[in-house]
mmCIF file of C-alpha atoms in Angstrom:
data_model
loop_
_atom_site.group_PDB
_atom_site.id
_atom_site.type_symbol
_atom_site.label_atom_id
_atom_site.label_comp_id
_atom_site.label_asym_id
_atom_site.label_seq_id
_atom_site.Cartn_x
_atom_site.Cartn_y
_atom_site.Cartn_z
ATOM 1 C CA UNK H 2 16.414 -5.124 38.328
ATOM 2 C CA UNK H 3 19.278 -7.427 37.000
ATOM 3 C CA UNK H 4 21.112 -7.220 33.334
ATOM 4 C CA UNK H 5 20.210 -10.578 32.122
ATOM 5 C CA UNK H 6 22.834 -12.340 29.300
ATOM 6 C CA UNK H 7 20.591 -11.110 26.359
ATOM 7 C CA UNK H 8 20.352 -7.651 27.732
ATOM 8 C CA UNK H 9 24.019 -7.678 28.276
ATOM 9 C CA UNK H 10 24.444 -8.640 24.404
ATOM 10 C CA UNK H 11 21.773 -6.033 23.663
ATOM 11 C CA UNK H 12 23.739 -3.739 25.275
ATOM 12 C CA UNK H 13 27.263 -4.380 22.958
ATOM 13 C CA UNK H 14 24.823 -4.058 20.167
ATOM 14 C CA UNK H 15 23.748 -0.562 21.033
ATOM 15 C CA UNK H 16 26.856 0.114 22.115
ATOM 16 C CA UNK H 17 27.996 -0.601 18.183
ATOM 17 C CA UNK H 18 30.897 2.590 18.140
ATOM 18 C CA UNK H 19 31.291 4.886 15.510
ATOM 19 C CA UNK H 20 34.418 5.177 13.823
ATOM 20 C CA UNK H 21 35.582 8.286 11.808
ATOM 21 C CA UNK H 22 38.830 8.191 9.746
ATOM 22 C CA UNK H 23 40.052 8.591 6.063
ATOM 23 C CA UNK H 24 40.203 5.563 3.367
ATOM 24 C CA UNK H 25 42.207 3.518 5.957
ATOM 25 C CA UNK H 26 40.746 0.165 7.560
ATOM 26 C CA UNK H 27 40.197 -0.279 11.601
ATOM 27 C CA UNK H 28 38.487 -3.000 12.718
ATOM 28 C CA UNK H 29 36.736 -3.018 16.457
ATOM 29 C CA UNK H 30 35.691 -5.498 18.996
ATOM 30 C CA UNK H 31 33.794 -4.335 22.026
ATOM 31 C CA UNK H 32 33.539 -6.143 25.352
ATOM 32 C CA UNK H 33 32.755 -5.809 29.028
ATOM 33 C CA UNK H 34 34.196 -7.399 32.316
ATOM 34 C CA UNK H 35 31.976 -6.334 35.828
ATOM 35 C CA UNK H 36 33.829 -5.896 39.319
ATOM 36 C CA UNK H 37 33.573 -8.490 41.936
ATOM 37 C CA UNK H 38 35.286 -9.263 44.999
ATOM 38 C CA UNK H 39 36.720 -12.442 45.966
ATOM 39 C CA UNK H 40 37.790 -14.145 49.074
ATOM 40 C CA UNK H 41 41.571 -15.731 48.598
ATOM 41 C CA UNK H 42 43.789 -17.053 51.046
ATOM 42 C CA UNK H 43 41.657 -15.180 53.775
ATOM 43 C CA UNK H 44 41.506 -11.796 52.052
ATOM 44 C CA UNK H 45 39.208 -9.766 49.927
ATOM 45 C CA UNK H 46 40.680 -8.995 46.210
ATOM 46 C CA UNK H 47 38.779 -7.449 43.015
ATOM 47 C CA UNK H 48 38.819 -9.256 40.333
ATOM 48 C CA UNK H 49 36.900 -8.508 36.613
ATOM 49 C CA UNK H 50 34.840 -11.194 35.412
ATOM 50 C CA UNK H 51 32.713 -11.834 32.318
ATOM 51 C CA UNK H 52 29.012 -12.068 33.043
ATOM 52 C CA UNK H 53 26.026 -12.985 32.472
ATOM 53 C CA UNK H 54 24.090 -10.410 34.603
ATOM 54 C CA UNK H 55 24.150 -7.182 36.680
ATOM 55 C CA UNK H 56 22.869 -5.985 39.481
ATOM 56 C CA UNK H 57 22.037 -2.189 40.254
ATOM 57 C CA UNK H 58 25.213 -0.261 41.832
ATOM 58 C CA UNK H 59 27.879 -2.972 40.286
ATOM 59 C CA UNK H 60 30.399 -1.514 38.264
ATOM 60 C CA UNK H 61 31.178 -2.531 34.418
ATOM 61 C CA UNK H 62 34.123 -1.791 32.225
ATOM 62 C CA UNK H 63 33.782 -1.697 28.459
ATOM 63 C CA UNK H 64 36.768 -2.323 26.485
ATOM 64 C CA UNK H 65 37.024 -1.725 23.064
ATOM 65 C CA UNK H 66 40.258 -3.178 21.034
ATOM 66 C CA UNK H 67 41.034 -1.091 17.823
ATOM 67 C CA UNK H 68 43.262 -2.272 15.036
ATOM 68 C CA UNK H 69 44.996 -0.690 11.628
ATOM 69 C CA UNK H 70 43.934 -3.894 9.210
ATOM 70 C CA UNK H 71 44.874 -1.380 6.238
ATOM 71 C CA UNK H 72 48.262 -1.178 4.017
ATOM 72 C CA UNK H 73 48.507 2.564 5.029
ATOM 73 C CA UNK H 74 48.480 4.532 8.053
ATOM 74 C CA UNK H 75 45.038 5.658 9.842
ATOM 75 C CA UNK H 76 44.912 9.725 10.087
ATOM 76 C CA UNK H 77 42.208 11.174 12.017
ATOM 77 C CA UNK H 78 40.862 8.525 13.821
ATOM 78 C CA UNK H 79 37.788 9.430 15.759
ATOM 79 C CA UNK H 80 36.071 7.080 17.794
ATOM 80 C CA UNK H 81 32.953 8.027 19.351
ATOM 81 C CA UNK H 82 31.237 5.318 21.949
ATOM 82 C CA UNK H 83 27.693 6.142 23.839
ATOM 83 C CA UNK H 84 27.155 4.960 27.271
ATOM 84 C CA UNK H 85 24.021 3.179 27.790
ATOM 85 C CA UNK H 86 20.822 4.578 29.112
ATOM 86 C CA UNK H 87 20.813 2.201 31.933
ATOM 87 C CA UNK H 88 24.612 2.734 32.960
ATOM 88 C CA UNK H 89 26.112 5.979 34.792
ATOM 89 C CA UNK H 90 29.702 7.098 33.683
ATOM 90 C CA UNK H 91 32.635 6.747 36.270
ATOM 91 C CA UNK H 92 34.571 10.198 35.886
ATOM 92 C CA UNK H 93 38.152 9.612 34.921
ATOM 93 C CA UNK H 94 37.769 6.382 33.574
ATOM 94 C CA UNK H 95 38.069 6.677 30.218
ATOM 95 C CA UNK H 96 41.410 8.665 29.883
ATOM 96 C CA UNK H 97 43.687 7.553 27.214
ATOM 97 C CA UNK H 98 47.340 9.171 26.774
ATOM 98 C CA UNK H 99 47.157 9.068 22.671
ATOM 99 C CA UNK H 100 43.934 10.275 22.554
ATOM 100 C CA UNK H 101 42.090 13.642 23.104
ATOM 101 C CA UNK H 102 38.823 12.172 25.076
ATOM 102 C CA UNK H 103 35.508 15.057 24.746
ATOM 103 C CA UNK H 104 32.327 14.185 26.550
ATOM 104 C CA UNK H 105 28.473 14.226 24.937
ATOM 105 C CA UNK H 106 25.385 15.177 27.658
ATOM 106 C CA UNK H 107 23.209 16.005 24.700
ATOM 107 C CA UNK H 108 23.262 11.795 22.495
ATOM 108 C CA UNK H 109 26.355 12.970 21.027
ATOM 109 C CA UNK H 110 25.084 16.041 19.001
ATOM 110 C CA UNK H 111 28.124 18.054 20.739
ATOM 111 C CA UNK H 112 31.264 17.354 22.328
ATOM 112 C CA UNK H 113 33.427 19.175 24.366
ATOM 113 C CA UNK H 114 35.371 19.215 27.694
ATOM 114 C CA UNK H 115 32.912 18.107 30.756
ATOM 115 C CA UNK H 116 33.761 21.290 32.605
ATOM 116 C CA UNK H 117 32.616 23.609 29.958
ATOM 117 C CA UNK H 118 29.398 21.579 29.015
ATOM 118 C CA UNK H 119 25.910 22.592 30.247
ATOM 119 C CA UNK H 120 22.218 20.840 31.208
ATOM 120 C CA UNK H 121 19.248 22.762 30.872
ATOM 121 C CA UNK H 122 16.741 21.341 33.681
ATOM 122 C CA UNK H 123 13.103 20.809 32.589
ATOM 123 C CA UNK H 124 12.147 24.013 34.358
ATOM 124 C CA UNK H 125 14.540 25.874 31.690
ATOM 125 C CA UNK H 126 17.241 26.169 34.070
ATOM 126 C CA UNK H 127 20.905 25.674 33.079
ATOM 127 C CA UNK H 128 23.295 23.959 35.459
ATOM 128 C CA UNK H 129 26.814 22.571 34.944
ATOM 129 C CA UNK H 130 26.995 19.065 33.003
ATOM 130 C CA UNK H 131 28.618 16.060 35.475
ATOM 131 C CA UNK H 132 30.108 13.192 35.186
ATOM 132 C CA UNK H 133 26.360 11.272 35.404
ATOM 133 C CA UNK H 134 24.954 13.408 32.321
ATOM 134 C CA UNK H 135 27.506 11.942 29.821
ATOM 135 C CA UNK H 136 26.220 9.714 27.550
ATOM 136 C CA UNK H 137 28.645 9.307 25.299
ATOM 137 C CA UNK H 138 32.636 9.403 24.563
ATOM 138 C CA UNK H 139 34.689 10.352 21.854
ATOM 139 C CA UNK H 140 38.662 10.075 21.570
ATOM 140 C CA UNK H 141 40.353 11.255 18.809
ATOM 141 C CA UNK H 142 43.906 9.911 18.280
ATOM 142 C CA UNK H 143 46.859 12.394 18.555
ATOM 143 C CA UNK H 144 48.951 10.285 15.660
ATOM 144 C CA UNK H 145 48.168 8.321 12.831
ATOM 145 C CA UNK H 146 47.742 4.633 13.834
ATOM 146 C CA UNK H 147 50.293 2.675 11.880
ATOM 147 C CA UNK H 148 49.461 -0.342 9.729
ATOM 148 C CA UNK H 149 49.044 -3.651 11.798
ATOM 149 C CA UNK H 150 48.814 -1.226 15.110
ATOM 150 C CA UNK H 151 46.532 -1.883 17.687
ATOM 151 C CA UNK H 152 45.090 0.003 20.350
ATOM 152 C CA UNK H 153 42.430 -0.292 23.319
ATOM 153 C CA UNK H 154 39.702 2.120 25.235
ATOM 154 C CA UNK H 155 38.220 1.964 28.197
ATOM 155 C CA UNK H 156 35.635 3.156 30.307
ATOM 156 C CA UNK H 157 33.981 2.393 33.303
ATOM 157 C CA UNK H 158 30.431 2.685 34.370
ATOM 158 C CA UNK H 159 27.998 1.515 37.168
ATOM 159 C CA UNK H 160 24.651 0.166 36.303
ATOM 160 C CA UNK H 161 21.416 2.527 37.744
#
């Protein structure tokens, strides 16, 4: 079943991050691209493309921009970021060198590295978390994000 436009905007509403820091002001704006392929001058090339819908098995990247609108620097920025229901995480694709990335499986009630977190099966047993369990993202920056600094996230995902 296809993404239509107004599930697509539904989506950047639930998608709505959270932001953790001290008295300091940083604003967000969250978007998304998909992958396609088009033909140019007789060969295939991906390109990114805003859309209006999605079909099962195409990949979407979510970009959110970050900025320091405050007079004073931003300490302990935390940004956490789910992953939609109806989207499964791309491993690797959310690295970021200034921030320490952790992974959620459990809505974001813990976070930790994905090799260390666990799923308990319906039938009570427990299995190593992967990369299609997380459900949500949080970086945390490794400096204080100067005034009038900005800053950008990514992740990639494919939609079920």
């Amino acid at each position: 079943m296809a993404a239509t436009c107004a599930a697509f905007i539904g989506l950047l509403c639930v998608l709505t991050p959270s932001v953790a820091f001290g008295a300091e002001t940083l604003s967000t704006q969250l978007s998304a691209v998909k992958r396609v392929y088009q033909k140019s001058a007789g060969k295939t090339i991906e390109a990114y493309v805003p859309f209006t819908k999605a079909l099962p098995g195409e990949l979407v990247v979510y970009t959110l921009d970050y900025a320091n609108t405050g007079d004073a620097p931003a300490a302990d920025v935390v940004i956490t970021l789910p992953i939609p229901a109806e989207m499964t995480f791309v491993p690797a694709s959310a690295d970021h060198p200034d921030a320490v990335l952790t992974y959620s499986v459990d809505g974001g009630q813990t976070f930790g590295e994905l090799e260390k977190l666990t799923i308990t099966n319906a039938d009570g047993l427990v299995r190593p978390a992967r990369a299609d369990d997380v459900n949500t993202l949080r970086w945390a920056l490794r400096l204080p994000l100067p005034p009038g600094s900005k800053g950008q996230l990514k992740y990639s995902a494919f939609l079920k």
